[in-house]
XYZ file of C-alpha atoms in Angstrom:
63
model
C 115.051 -60.231 253.032
C 117.436 -57.257 253.069
C 114.585 -54.851 252.422
C 112.608 -56.311 255.320
C 115.553 -56.101 257.711
C 116.238 -52.505 256.680
C 112.615 -51.526 257.303
C 112.634 -53.304 260.668
C 115.611 -51.150 261.671
C 113.910 -47.952 260.436
C 116.157 -47.629 257.368
C 115.021 -46.939 253.826
C 116.010 -49.655 251.386
C 116.942 -48.635 247.845
C 117.021 -51.453 245.286
C 119.584 -50.420 242.680
C 119.803 -53.743 240.828
C 118.001 -52.453 237.715
C 119.656 -49.010 237.680
C 122.463 -49.854 235.223
C 120.239 -51.956 232.917
C 121.524 -51.846 229.357
C 124.896 -50.492 230.438
C 126.720 -53.637 231.530
C 130.110 -54.923 230.487
C 130.377 -55.174 226.681
C 127.434 -52.827 226.005
C 127.986 -49.874 223.705
C 127.692 -47.528 226.722
C 129.267 -49.388 229.666
C 128.729 -48.133 233.204
C 130.393 -51.185 234.761
C 134.113 -51.928 234.586
C 135.076 -55.106 232.787
C 138.050 -57.193 233.847
C 140.743 -54.741 234.879
C 143.997 -54.341 236.703
C 143.930 -54.144 239.630
C 141.411 -56.976 239.664
C 139.554 -55.497 242.644
C 138.090 -52.797 240.331
C 136.588 -55.357 237.941
C 132.806 -55.466 237.614
C 132.184 -52.392 239.747
C 130.498 -49.166 238.592
C 132.658 -46.655 236.759
C 132.174 -42.887 237.029
C 129.087 -42.967 234.783
C 127.686 -45.930 236.697
C 127.880 -44.024 239.951
C 126.562 -40.770 238.482
C 123.852 -42.099 236.155
C 122.693 -45.248 237.943
C 123.369 -45.279 241.668
C 123.262 -41.560 242.496
C 119.695 -41.159 241.160
C 118.576 -44.163 243.224
C 120.116 -42.621 246.324
C 118.649 -39.207 245.524
C 115.180 -40.751 245.190
C 115.259 -41.761 248.844
C 117.183 -38.825 250.303
C 115.497 -36.027 248.456
C-alpha cells in the first residue's frame, strides 16, 4: 500500500525491511539497538545499521 501511494505521488519507494537481515538484536553483529536507556533509542538502527543497511538502500534509489 505504501509503495503504491508513493508511486502515485511520483516518489520512489525503497523497501528497507530486509536490509538488516542477520544483524538484529542478539545477533553476533547487531545493527539494531536492544533495550536501552533512554527507551526511545531501543530497537532502532545503530551507526552500523544506518551505514551498512539503510544508506545502501537509499543510495540505490538516489544514485
